[in-house]
PDB file of C-alpha atoms in Angstrom:
ATOM      1  CA  UNK A  64      91.066-176.584  -4.289  1.00 84.00           C
ATOM      2  CA  UNK A  65      89.680-173.302  -3.962  1.00 91.00           C
ATOM      3  CA  UNK A  66      92.443-171.190  -5.255  1.00 94.00           C
ATOM      4  CA  UNK A  67      90.476-167.956  -5.095  1.00 96.00           C
ATOM      5  CA  UNK A  68      89.748-168.414  -1.406  1.00 96.00           C
ATOM      6  CA  UNK A  69      93.577-168.930  -0.794  1.00 97.00           C
ATOM      7  CA  UNK A  70      94.217-165.885  -2.772  1.00 97.00           C
ATOM      8  CA  UNK A  71      91.462-163.738  -0.872  1.00 97.00           C
ATOM      9  CA  UNK A  72      93.395-165.051   2.589  1.00 97.00           C
ATOM     10  CA  UNK A  73      96.664-164.331   0.949  1.00 98.00           C
ATOM     11  CA  UNK A  74      95.454-160.835   0.124  1.00 98.00           C
ATOM     12  CA  UNK A  75      94.047-160.039   3.380  1.00 98.00           C
ATOM     13  CA  UNK A  76      96.962-160.536   5.034  1.00 98.00           C
ATOM     14  CA  UNK A  77      99.274-158.697   3.207  1.00 97.00           C
ATOM     15  CA  UNK A  78      97.025-155.782   3.760  1.00 97.00           C
ATOM     16  CA  UNK A  79      96.224-156.475   7.082  1.00 97.00           C
ATOM     17  CA  UNK A  80      99.422-156.901   8.409  1.00 97.00           C
ATOM     18  CA  UNK A  81     100.762-153.591   7.648  1.00 97.00           C
ATOM     19  CA  UNK A  82      97.597-152.349   8.971  1.00 97.00           C
ATOM     20  CA  UNK A  83      98.083-153.785  12.347  1.00 97.00           C
ATOM     21  CA  UNK A  84     101.835-152.680  12.763  1.00 96.00           C
ATOM     22  CA  UNK A  85     100.877-148.861  11.800  1.00 95.00           C
ATOM     23  CA  UNK A  86      97.617-148.578  13.597  1.00 96.00           C
ATOM     24  CA  UNK A  87      99.489-150.177  16.983  1.00 96.00           C
ATOM     25  CA  UNK A  88     102.481-147.619  16.347  1.00 93.00           C
ATOM     26  CA  UNK A  89      99.413-144.886  16.520  1.00 93.00           C
ATOM     27  CA  UNK A  90      97.993-145.926  19.904  1.00 94.00           C
ATOM     28  CA  UNK A  91     101.583-146.999  20.986  1.00 91.00           C
ATOM     29  CA  UNK A  92     102.587-143.166  20.427  1.00 90.00           C
ATOM     30  CA  UNK A  93      99.377-141.963  22.319  1.00 91.00           C
ATOM     31  CA  UNK A  94      99.924-144.120  25.434  1.00 90.00           C
ATOM     32  CA  UNK A  95     103.766-143.489  25.415  1.00 86.00           C
ATOM     33  CA  UNK A  96     103.622-139.510  24.976  1.00 81.00           C
ATOM     34  CA  UNK A  97     101.505-138.175  27.808  1.00 79.00           C
ATOM     35  CA  UNK A  98     102.768-134.749  27.855  1.00 77.00           C
ATOM     36  CA  UNK A  99     101.998-133.332  24.647  1.00 76.00           C
ATOM     37  CA  UNK A 100      98.391-134.980  24.087  1.00 84.00           C
ATOM     38  CA  UNK A 101      95.744-132.915  22.288  1.00 86.00           C
ATOM     39  CA  UNK A 102      92.211-133.363  21.680  1.00 89.00           C
ATOM     40  CA  UNK A 103      93.329-134.071  17.655  1.00 87.00           C
ATOM     41  CA  UNK A 104      95.361-137.188  19.168  1.00 90.00           C
ATOM     42  CA  UNK A 105      92.820-138.541  20.954  1.00 93.00           C
ATOM     43  CA  UNK A 106      90.552-138.685  18.212  1.00 93.00           C
ATOM     44  CA  UNK A 107      93.577-140.422  16.183  1.00 92.00           C
ATOM     45  CA  UNK A 108      93.842-142.485  18.863  1.00 95.00           C
ATOM     46  CA  UNK A 109      90.358-143.594  18.565  1.00 96.00           C
ATOM     47  CA  UNK A 110      90.522-144.275  14.899  1.00 95.00           C
ATOM     48  CA  UNK A 111      93.470-146.260  15.351  1.00 96.00           C
ATOM     49  CA  UNK A 112      91.929-148.210  17.960  1.00 97.00           C
ATOM     50  CA  UNK A 113      88.986-148.986  16.060  1.00 97.00           C
ATOM     51  CA  UNK A 114      91.005-149.708  13.010  1.00 97.00           C
ATOM     52  CA  UNK A 115      92.748-152.022  14.554  1.00 98.00           C
ATOM     53  CA  UNK A 116      90.164-153.905  16.134  1.00 98.00           C
ATOM     54  CA  UNK A 117      88.393-154.304  12.736  1.00 97.00           C
ATOM     55  CA  UNK A 118      91.407-155.453  10.978  1.00 97.00           C
ATOM     56  CA  UNK A 119      92.506-157.930  13.371  1.00 98.00           C
ATOM     57  CA  UNK A 120      89.076-159.412  14.475  1.00 97.00           C
ATOM     58  CA  UNK A 121      87.313-159.251  11.336  1.00 97.00           C
ATOM     59  CA  UNK A 122      89.379-159.297   8.246  1.00 98.00           C
ATOM     60  CA  UNK A 123      92.202-161.710  10.105  1.00 97.00           C
ATOM     61  CA  UNK A 124      90.593-163.632  12.788  1.00 97.00           C
ATOM     62  CA  UNK A 125      86.696-164.369  10.513  1.00 97.00           C
ATOM     63  CA  UNK A 126      87.310-163.718   6.982  1.00 97.00           C
ATOM     64  CA  UNK A 127      91.115-164.930   6.652  1.00 97.00           C
ATOM     65  CA  UNK A 128      90.718-168.206   8.776  1.00 97.00           C
ATOM     66  CA  UNK A 129      87.399-168.673   6.983  1.00 97.00           C
ATOM     67  CA  UNK A 130      88.678-168.098   3.707  1.00 96.00           C
ATOM     68  CA  UNK A 131      91.679-170.711   4.656  1.00 96.00           C
ATOM     69  CA  UNK A 132      89.747-173.252   5.849  1.00 96.00           C
ATOM     70  CA  UNK A 133      86.998-172.739   3.382  1.00 95.00           C
ATOM     71  CA  UNK A 134      84.147-172.897   6.179  1.00 94.00           C
ATOM     72  CA  UNK A 135      83.883-170.945   9.480  1.00 95.00           C
ATOM     73  CA  UNK A 136      85.490-172.987  12.697  1.00 96.00           C
ATOM     74  CA  UNK A 137      83.355-170.527  14.722  1.00 96.00           C
ATOM     75  CA  UNK A 138      79.813-170.127  16.043  1.00 96.00           C
ATOM     76  CA  UNK A 139      77.045-168.240  14.358  1.00 95.00           C
ATOM     77  CA  UNK A 140      76.661-166.101  17.167  1.00 96.00           C
ATOM     78  CA  UNK A 141      80.342-164.850  17.492  1.00 97.00           C
ATOM     79  CA  UNK A 142      81.192-164.275  14.231  1.00 97.00           C
ATOM     80  CA  UNK A 143      77.906-162.193  13.636  1.00 96.00           C
ATOM     81  CA  UNK A 144      78.958-160.247  16.923  1.00 96.00           C
ATOM     82  CA  UNK A 145      82.411-159.430  15.253  1.00 97.00           C
ATOM     83  CA  UNK A 146      81.121-158.378  11.781  1.00 96.00           C
ATOM     84  CA  UNK A 147      78.101-156.344  13.626  1.00 94.00           C
ATOM     85  CA  UNK A 148      80.373-154.491  16.120  1.00 95.00           C
ATOM     86  CA  UNK A 149      82.931-153.994  12.846  1.00 95.00           C
ATOM     87  CA  UNK A 150      80.106-152.429  10.929  1.00 91.00           C
ATOM     88  CA  UNK A 151      79.067-150.196  14.133  1.00 92.00           C
ATOM     89  CA  UNK A 152      82.767-149.039  14.563  1.00 93.00           C
ATOM     90  CA  UNK A 153      82.869-148.310  11.158  1.00 90.00           C
ATOM     91  CA  UNK A 154      79.886-145.774  11.364  1.00 88.00           C
ATOM     92  CA  UNK A 155      81.706-144.150  14.650  1.00 91.00           C
ATOM     93  CA  UNK A 156      84.599-143.431  12.587  1.00 89.00           C
ATOM     94  CA  UNK A 157      82.662-141.315  10.402  1.00 85.00           C
ATOM     95  CA  UNK A 158      81.526-139.643  13.189  1.00 88.00           C
ATOM     96  CA  UNK A 159      84.970-139.001  14.615  1.00 90.00           C
ATOM     97  CA  UNK A 160      85.530-137.590  11.148  1.00 88.00           C
ATOM     98  CA  UNK A 161      82.815-135.081  11.834  1.00 89.00           C
ATOM     99  CA  UNK A 162      84.967-134.276  14.891  1.00 90.00           C
ATOM    100  CA  UNK A 163      88.174-133.541  13.506  1.00 88.00           C
ATOM    101  CA  UNK A 164      86.209-131.125  11.292  1.00 88.00           C
ATOM    102  CA  UNK A 165      84.554-129.133  13.872  1.00 90.00           C
ATOM    103  CA  UNK A 166      87.887-129.000  15.703  1.00 88.00           C
ATOM    104  CA  UNK A 167      89.725-127.797  12.969  1.00 85.00           C
ATOM    105  CA  UNK A 168      86.980-125.102  12.197  1.00 89.00           C
ATOM    106  CA  UNK A 169      86.816-123.791  15.729  1.00 89.00           C
ATOM    107  CA  UNK A 170      90.735-123.747  15.692  1.00 84.00           C
ATOM    108  CA  UNK A 171      90.986-121.323  12.856  1.00 84.00           C
ATOM    109  CA  UNK A 172      87.624-119.447  13.128  1.00 88.00           C
ATOM    110  CA  UNK A 173      87.157-119.206  17.039  1.00 88.00           C
ATOM    111  CA  UNK A 174      90.429-119.947  19.029  1.00 85.00           C
ATOM    112  CA  UNK A 175      89.431-118.466  21.943  1.00 89.00           C
ATOM    113  CA  UNK A 176      86.695-120.804  22.546  1.00 88.00           C
ATOM    114  CA  UNK A 177      88.997-123.594  21.572  1.00 86.00           C
ATOM    115  CA  UNK A 178      90.004-124.817  25.079  1.00 86.00           C
ATOM    116  CA  UNK A 179      86.601-124.598  26.139  1.00 87.00           C
ATOM    117  CA  UNK A 180      85.114-126.710  23.537  1.00 87.00           C
ATOM    118  CA  UNK A 181      87.809-128.723  21.876  1.00 88.00           C
ATOM    119  CA  UNK A 182      90.049-129.508  25.014  1.00 89.00           C
ATOM    120  CA  UNK A 183      91.213-132.953  25.354  1.00 92.00           C
ATOM    121  CA  UNK A 184      88.762-133.910  28.325  1.00 93.00           C
ATOM    122  CA  UNK A 185      85.603-132.532  26.189  1.00 94.00           C
ATOM    123  CA  UNK A 186      86.723-134.441  23.018  1.00 94.00           C
ATOM    124  CA  UNK A 187      87.130-137.486  24.920  1.00 95.00           C
ATOM    125  CA  UNK A 188      83.706-137.242  26.645  1.00 96.00           C
ATOM    126  CA  UNK A 189      82.284-136.972  23.448  1.00 94.00           C
ATOM    127  CA  UNK A 190      84.217-139.730  21.841  1.00 96.00           C
ATOM    128  CA  UNK A 191      82.947-141.939  24.893  1.00 96.00           C
ATOM    129  CA  UNK A 192      79.080-140.715  24.256  1.00 96.00           C
ATOM    130  CA  UNK A 193      79.461-141.829  20.473  1.00 94.00           C
ATOM    131  CA  UNK A 194      80.858-145.111  21.661  1.00 95.00           C
ATOM    132  CA  UNK A 195      78.543-145.810  24.331  1.00 96.00           C
ATOM    133  CA  UNK A 196      75.512-145.141  21.582  1.00 94.00           C
ATOM    134  CA  UNK A 197      77.036-147.304  19.158  1.00 93.00           C
ATOM    135  CA  UNK A 198      77.802-149.948  21.557  1.00 95.00           C
ATOM    136  CA  UNK A 199      74.010-149.928  22.694  1.00 96.00           C
ATOM    137  CA  UNK A 200      72.629-150.368  19.071  1.00 92.00           C
ATOM    138  CA  UNK A 201      75.160-153.102  18.680  1.00 93.00           C
ATOM    139  CA  UNK A 202      73.718-155.032  21.534  1.00 95.00           C
ATOM    140  CA  UNK A 203      70.193-153.850  20.600  1.00 93.00           C
ATOM    141  CA  UNK A 204      70.706-155.409  17.186  1.00 90.00           C
ATOM    142  CA  UNK A 205      72.711-158.458  18.104  1.00 93.00           C
ATOM    143  CA  UNK A 206      69.787-159.611  20.647  1.00 94.00           C
ATOM    144  CA  UNK A 207      67.072-159.008  18.098  1.00 91.00           C
ATOM    145  CA  UNK A 208      68.682-160.667  15.161  1.00 92.00           C
ATOM    146  CA  UNK A 209      70.069-163.678  16.883  1.00 92.00           C
ATOM    147  CA  UNK A 210      66.844-164.274  18.793  1.00 91.00           C
ATOM    148  CA  UNK A 211      65.372-164.652  15.109  1.00 91.00           C
ATOM    149  CA  UNK A 212      68.253-166.689  13.694  1.00 91.00           C
ATOM    150  CA  UNK A 213      69.319-164.190  11.535  1.00 92.00           C
ATOM    151  CA  UNK A 214      72.808-163.767  10.840  1.00 92.00           C
ATOM    152  CA  UNK A 215      75.720-161.789   8.594  1.00 92.00           C
ATOM    153  CA  UNK A 216      78.230-163.886   8.194  1.00 94.00           C
ATOM    154  CA  UNK A 217      81.590-164.065   5.863  1.00 95.00           C
ATOM    155  CA  UNK A 218      80.731-166.353   2.724  1.00 94.00           C
ATOM    156  CA  UNK A 219      83.414-168.585   1.081  1.00 94.00           C
ATOM    157  CA  UNK A 220      81.289-168.779  -2.164  1.00 92.00           C
ATOM    158  CA  UNK A 221      80.793-165.231  -2.614  1.00 92.00           C
ATOM    159  CA  UNK A 222      84.086-163.952  -0.836  1.00 92.00           C
ATOM    160  CA  UNK A 223      82.208-161.402   1.461  1.00 91.00           C
ATOM    161  CA  UNK A 224      80.056-161.096   4.313  1.00 90.00           C
ATOM    162  CA  UNK A 225      76.578-162.290   3.256  1.00 88.00           C
ATOM    163  CA  UNK A 226      73.283-162.057   5.050  1.00 88.00           C
ATOM    164  CA  UNK A 227      71.749-165.771   6.005  1.00 87.00           C
ATOM    165  CA  UNK A 228      68.241-164.278   6.882  1.00 83.00           C
ATOM    166  CA  UNK A 229      64.765-165.961   7.198  1.00 79.00           C
ATOM    167  CA  UNK A 230      61.206-164.855   6.840  1.00 79.00           C
ATOM    168  CA  UNK A 231      61.053-163.507  10.224  1.00 78.00           C
ATOM    169  CA  UNK A 232      63.906-161.401   9.918  1.00 82.00           C
ATOM    170  CA  UNK A 233      62.808-158.553   7.681  1.00 70.00           C
ATOM    171  CA  UNK A 234      64.876-156.537   5.449  1.00 62.00           C
ATOM    172  CA  UNK A 235      67.922-154.752   6.364  1.00 59.00           C
ATOM    173  CA  UNK A 236      67.324-150.840   6.370  1.00 58.00           C
ATOM    174  CA  UNK A 237      70.904-150.007   4.408  1.00 56.00           C
ATOM    175  CA  UNK A 238      69.256-146.411   3.326  1.00 58.00           C
ATOM    176  CA  UNK A 239      69.323-144.989   6.740  1.00 62.00           C
ATOM    177  CA  UNK A 240      73.028-145.764   6.809  1.00 66.00           C
ATOM    178  CA  UNK A 241      73.649-144.565   3.365  1.00 69.00           C
ATOM    179  CA  UNK A 242      72.019-140.840   4.353  1.00 73.00           C
ATOM    180  CA  UNK A 243      73.891-141.010   7.391  1.00 74.00           C
ATOM    181  CA  UNK A 244      77.226-141.290   5.472  1.00 75.00           C
ATOM    182  CA  UNK A 245      76.035-138.612   2.815  1.00 78.00           C
ATOM    183  CA  UNK A 246      74.951-135.853   5.221  1.00 82.00           C
ATOM    184  CA  UNK A 247      78.337-136.634   7.351  1.00 80.00           C
ATOM    185  CA  UNK A 248      80.112-136.065   4.421  1.00 81.00           C
ATOM    186  CA  UNK A 249      78.326-132.928   3.389  1.00 86.00           C
ATOM    187  CA  UNK A 250      78.519-131.475   6.822  1.00 87.00           C
ATOM    188  CA  UNK A 251      82.242-132.071   6.415  1.00 87.00           C
ATOM    189  CA  UNK A 252      82.808-130.694   3.291  1.00 86.00           C
ATOM    190  CA  UNK A 253      81.244-127.325   4.102  1.00 90.00           C
ATOM    191  CA  UNK A 254      83.511-127.290   7.084  1.00 88.00           C
ATOM    192  CA  UNK A 255      86.550-128.274   5.074  1.00 86.00           C
ATOM    193  CA  UNK A 256      85.811-125.627   2.519  1.00 88.00           C
ATOM    194  CA  UNK A 257      84.929-122.731   4.931  1.00 88.00           C
ATOM    195  CA  UNK A 258      88.574-123.915   6.723  1.00 85.00           C
ATOM    196  CA  UNK A 259      90.474-123.860   3.369  1.00 84.00           C
ATOM    197  CA  UNK A 260      89.127-120.417   2.620  1.00 86.00           C
ATOM    198  CA  UNK A 261      90.198-118.884   5.877  1.00 83.00           C
ATOM    199  CA  UNK A 262      93.995-120.421   5.538  1.00 80.00           C
ATOM    200  CA  UNK A 263      94.134-119.629   2.035  1.00 80.00           C
ATOM    201  CA  UNK A 264      93.061-115.875   2.716  1.00 81.00           C
ATOM    202  CA  UNK A 265      95.501-115.699   5.652  1.00 74.00           C
ATOM    203  CA  UNK A 266      98.119-116.796   3.584  1.00 71.00           C
ATOM    204  CA  UNK A 267      97.634-114.358   1.042  1.00 73.00           C
ATOM    205  CA  UNK A 268      96.896-111.308   3.144  1.00 70.00           C
ATOM    206  CA  UNK A 269      99.995-111.948   6.016  1.00 66.00           C
ATOM    207  CA  UNK A 270     103.059-112.680   3.985  1.00 63.00           C
ATOM    208  CA  UNK A 271     105.311-110.725   6.743  1.00 64.00           C
ATOM    209  CA  UNK A 272     104.354-112.430   9.791  1.00 64.00           C
ATOM    210  CA  UNK A 273     106.564-113.483  12.849  1.00 65.00           C
ATOM    211  CA  UNK A 274     108.085-116.805  13.689  1.00 68.00           C
ATOM    212  CA  UNK A 275     105.118-118.057  15.936  1.00 71.00           C
ATOM    213  CA  UNK A 276     102.653-117.051  13.630  1.00 66.00           C
ATOM    214  CA  UNK A 277     104.054-119.104  10.783  1.00 68.00           C
ATOM    215  CA  UNK A 278     104.581-121.947  12.949  1.00 73.00           C
ATOM    216  CA  UNK A 279     100.367-121.858  13.801  1.00 70.00           C
ATOM    217  CA  UNK A 280      99.712-121.203  10.205  1.00 71.00           C
ATOM    218  CA  UNK A 281     101.848-124.331   9.210  1.00 74.00           C
ATOM    219  CA  UNK A 282     100.576-126.536  11.955  1.00 75.00           C
ATOM    220  CA  UNK A 283      96.954-125.773  11.183  1.00 73.00           C
ATOM    221  CA  UNK A 284      97.652-126.353   7.234  1.00 78.00           C
ATOM    222  CA  UNK A 285      99.244-129.451   7.930  1.00 80.00           C
ATOM    223  CA  UNK A 286      96.364-130.779  10.113  1.00 78.00           C
ATOM    224  CA  UNK A 287      93.756-129.623   7.466  1.00 80.00           C
ATOM    225  CA  UNK A 288      95.674-131.585   4.514  1.00 83.00           C
ATOM    226  CA  UNK A 289      95.626-134.782   6.954  1.00 84.00           C
ATOM    227  CA  UNK A 290      91.804-134.191   7.409  1.00 82.00           C
ATOM    228  CA  UNK A 291      91.396-133.971   3.685  1.00 85.00           C
ATOM    229  CA  UNK A 292      93.571-137.017   2.986  1.00 87.00           C
ATOM    230  CA  UNK A 293      91.169-139.031   5.359  1.00 84.00           C
ATOM    231  CA  UNK A 294      88.185-137.684   3.885  1.00 82.00           C
ATOM    232  CA  UNK A 295      88.851-138.528   0.878  1.00 85.00           C
ATOM    233  CA  UNK A 296      89.068-142.272   2.154  1.00 87.00           C
ATOM    234  CA  UNK A 297      85.010-142.084   2.900  1.00 81.00           C
ATOM    235  CA  UNK A 298      84.681-140.945  -0.743  1.00 82.00           C
ATOM    236  CA  UNK A 299      86.496-143.926  -1.931  1.00 85.00           C
ATOM    237  CA  UNK A 300      84.721-146.629  -0.283  1.00 83.00           C
ATOM    238  CA  UNK A 301      81.276-144.786  -0.671  1.00 80.00           C
ATOM    239  CA  UNK A 302      81.979-145.022  -4.616  1.00 83.00           C
ATOM    240  CA  UNK A 303      83.129-148.862  -4.157  1.00 83.00           C
ATOM    241  CA  UNK A 304      80.162-149.960  -1.578  1.00 77.00           C
ATOM    242  CA  UNK A 305      77.151-148.130  -3.294  1.00 75.00           C
ATOM    243  CA  UNK A 306      78.378-148.156  -6.802  1.00 78.00           C
ATOM    244  CA  UNK A 307      81.166-149.738  -8.436  1.00 80.00           C
ATOM    245  CA  UNK A 308      80.052-153.021  -6.473  1.00 76.00           C
ATOM    246  CA  UNK A 309      77.126-153.649  -8.781  1.00 76.00           C
ATOM    247  CA  UNK A 310      79.193-153.523 -11.983  1.00 82.00           C
ATOM    248  CA  UNK A 311      80.124-157.551 -12.037  1.00 83.00           C
ATOM    249  CA  UNK A 312      78.514-160.397  -9.998  1.00 82.00           C
ATOM    250  CA  UNK A 313      81.769-162.292  -9.506  1.00 89.00           C
ATOM    251  CA  UNK A 314      83.551-163.477  -6.537  1.00 92.00           C
ATOM    252  CA  UNK A 315      86.624-161.634  -7.139  1.00 93.00           C
ATOM    253  CA  UNK A 316      84.719-158.417  -7.501  1.00 93.00           C
ATOM    254  CA  UNK A 317      82.589-158.875  -4.337  1.00 91.00           C
ATOM    255  CA  UNK A 318      86.269-159.533  -2.752  1.00 93.00           C
ATOM    256  CA  UNK A 319      87.482-156.426  -3.930  1.00 92.00           C
ATOM    257  CA  UNK A 320      84.800-153.881  -3.540  1.00 90.00           C
ATOM    258  CA  UNK A 321      83.311-155.152  -0.345  1.00 88.00           C
ATOM    259  CA  UNK A 322      86.566-156.369   1.645  1.00 93.00           C
ATOM    260  CA  UNK A 323      89.864-155.389   0.173  1.00 95.00           C
ATOM    261  CA  UNK A 324      88.698-151.706  -0.293  1.00 93.00           C
ATOM    262  CA  UNK A 325      87.275-151.486   3.110  1.00 92.00           C
ATOM    263  CA  UNK A 326      90.870-153.289   4.969  1.00 95.00           C
ATOM    264  CA  UNK A 327      92.639-150.942   2.456  1.00 95.00           C
ATOM    265  CA  UNK A 328      90.915-148.081   3.647  1.00 94.00           C
ATOM    266  CA  UNK A 329      91.951-149.100   7.518  1.00 95.00           C
ATOM    267  CA  UNK A 330      95.433-149.585   6.464  1.00 96.00           C
ATOM    268  CA  UNK A 331      95.792-146.170   4.704  1.00 95.00           C
ATOM    269  CA  UNK A 332      93.766-144.284   7.666  1.00 94.00           C
ATOM    270  CA  UNK A 333      96.729-145.666   9.894  1.00 93.00           C
ATOM    271  CA  UNK A 334      99.544-144.757   7.310  1.00 93.00           C
ATOM    272  CA  UNK A 335      97.960-141.256   7.115  1.00 92.00           C
ATOM    273  CA  UNK A 336      97.832-140.533  10.777  1.00 90.00           C
ATOM    274  CA  UNK A 337     101.188-142.076  11.121  1.00 89.00           C
ATOM    275  CA  UNK A 338     103.000-139.765   8.670  1.00 87.00           C
ATOM    276  CA  UNK A 339     101.587-136.424  10.216  1.00 83.00           C
ATOM    277  CA  UNK A 340     102.030-137.528  13.617  1.00 80.00           C
ATOM    278  CA  UNK A 341     103.935-135.143  15.696  1.00 71.00           C
ATOM    279  CA  UNK A 342     105.707-137.456  18.288  1.00 70.00           C
ATOM    280  CA  UNK A 343     106.889-139.491  15.186  1.00 67.00           C
ATOM    281  CA  UNK A 344     110.365-139.007  16.469  1.00 61.00           C
ATOM    282  CA  UNK A 345     109.156-141.182  19.539  1.00 61.00           C
ATOM    283  CA  UNK A 346     108.571-144.101  17.307  1.00 61.00           C
ATOM    284  CA  UNK A 347     112.039-143.464  15.615  1.00 62.00           C
ATOM    285  CA  UNK A 348     114.297-143.172  18.969  1.00 63.00           C
ATOM    286  CA  UNK A 349     112.568-146.133  20.243  1.00 61.00           C
ATOM    287  CA  UNK A 350     113.202-148.362  16.801  1.00 58.00           C
ATOM    288  CA  UNK A 351     116.907-147.023  16.035  1.00 58.00           C
ATOM    289  CA  UNK A 352     118.204-145.647  19.335  1.00 57.00           C
ATOM    290  CA  UNK A 353     119.875-149.107  19.960  1.00 52.00           C
ATOM    291  CA  UNK A 354     121.488-149.514  16.620  1.00 53.00           C
ATOM    292  CA  UNK A 355     125.001-147.674  16.928  1.00 54.00           C
ATOM    293  CA  UNK A 356     126.419-145.838  13.731  1.00 49.00           C
ATOM    294  CA  UNK A 357     130.579-145.302  13.069  1.00 47.00           C
ATOM    295  CA  UNK A 358     131.661-141.773  12.567  1.00 47.00           C
ATOM    296  CA  UNK A 359     134.013-140.565  10.322  1.00 42.00           C
ATOM    297  CA  UNK A 360     136.673-140.387  12.535  1.00 45.00           C
ATOM    298  CA  UNK A 361     136.598-143.830  13.852  1.00 42.00           C
ATOM    299  CA  UNK A 362     137.247-145.188   9.975  1.00 40.00           C
ATOM    300  CA  UNK A 363     140.603-143.163  10.129  1.00 44.00           C
ATOM    301  CA  UNK A 364     141.250-143.948  13.835  1.00 43.00           C
ATOM    302  CA  UNK A 365     140.529-147.651  14.709  1.00 43.00           C
ATOM    303  CA  UNK A 366     142.316-147.323  18.480  1.00 41.00           C
ATOM    304  CA  UNK A 367     139.963-144.095  19.027  1.00 39.00           C
ATOM    305  CA  UNK A 368     136.952-145.306  17.577  1.00 40.00           C
ATOM    306  CA  UNK A 369     134.156-143.625  19.087  1.00 38.00           C
ATOM    307  CA  UNK A 370     130.258-144.864  18.648  1.00 38.00           C
ATOM    308  CA  UNK A 371     127.292-142.255  18.549  1.00 35.00           C
ATOM    309  CA  UNK A 372     123.865-143.114  18.182  1.00 33.00           C
ATOM    310  CA  UNK A 373     121.372-141.753  15.676  1.00 31.00           C
ATOM    311  CA  UNK A 374     120.076-138.332  16.592  1.00 32.00           C
ATOM    312  CA  UNK A 375     116.522-137.777  17.594  1.00 33.00           C
ATOM    313  CA  UNK A 376     114.339-136.254  14.485  1.00 31.00           C
ATOM    314  CA  UNK A 377     111.546-133.572  15.583  1.00 34.00           C
ATOM    315  CA  UNK A 378     108.216-134.533  14.472  1.00 35.00           C
TER     316      UNK A 378
END
C-alpha cells in the first residue's frame, strides 16, 4: 500500500475539482454573454480554457489516475502527448499575461488606438497565432522524442513528471524556457509599473471629475489589480519550480513543488478571473433564479403569500 501516492491523488482531486468548476464558469459566461465581449474577456477565456485542459487531462486523467492505480493504464505516447501539450500551453499562458499588460497599457496611455490594436478580433487573432505556434512546436517535439523513444511521464516513485530518456535523446534545454519566462516577467513588470504610475497620478490630480470618468477610472483600476494578482502567480510558480524545489529530495516535496503548486496556480487563476468577472451576475442569475424567497408580508398573510425571485446583482 502506497499511502503517499493515495494522498497525492486525494490532494490533486481536492484542488482539481474547484479549478474545473471555476474555469468552466468563466468559459460558460464568455460563450453565453455575446453582447459585451471585450479583448480582455477573450484573453480570460483563453486562460480559462488552458487551465481547464491542463487540470482535467494532465492532473486528473493522468497524474491522479496513475497515483490511484500505482501505475499508468495509458500508453507512453498518449501520456507523453498530454504532458507535453500541457507544458506548451503553460508557456502560452505566459504569453497571454504579456497580452493583458499590453492591453492595459494601451488603454491607459493611448486610448485613441485601443479599438484599432486591442479590439476583440485583433486579440483573438493574436491568441490564435500564439496557439498555432505552440501547437506546431509541440508536434515537432512529440515527433522527435517519440521517434527516439524518449518520454516525459508521471512517476509514482517520485510523484511528479519524470524524463525517461536514453543516450539518443540528448539533454533537455530548460534554460531557454527559464530565460523566456524571466524576460516575459520583466516586460510585464515594466508595463505594470508604468500603468500603476499613470493611475496613481490620475487619482491625485483629478479628484473632482464627472461620474463617467470615475467609472472608467474604477474599471481600469480593477482590471489592473486583477492583472497584478494573476502576475503574482507566475512569480509564485517560478520560486517553487526553480528555487525551492531543490531544498529536499523527497517524494512529498517533489509532489508539492512540481505538481500541487502548478495545479493550485490554475485554480487560483480561475478564482481571480471569476471574482473580477463583470458578467458574474449571469452566473448568479442562472444558479439562483430558480430558488424562490418568501417576502416578509407573506409570513404574516399566508392566504396572500407572494413568492419573489432573487434580484439580479450587477457585476
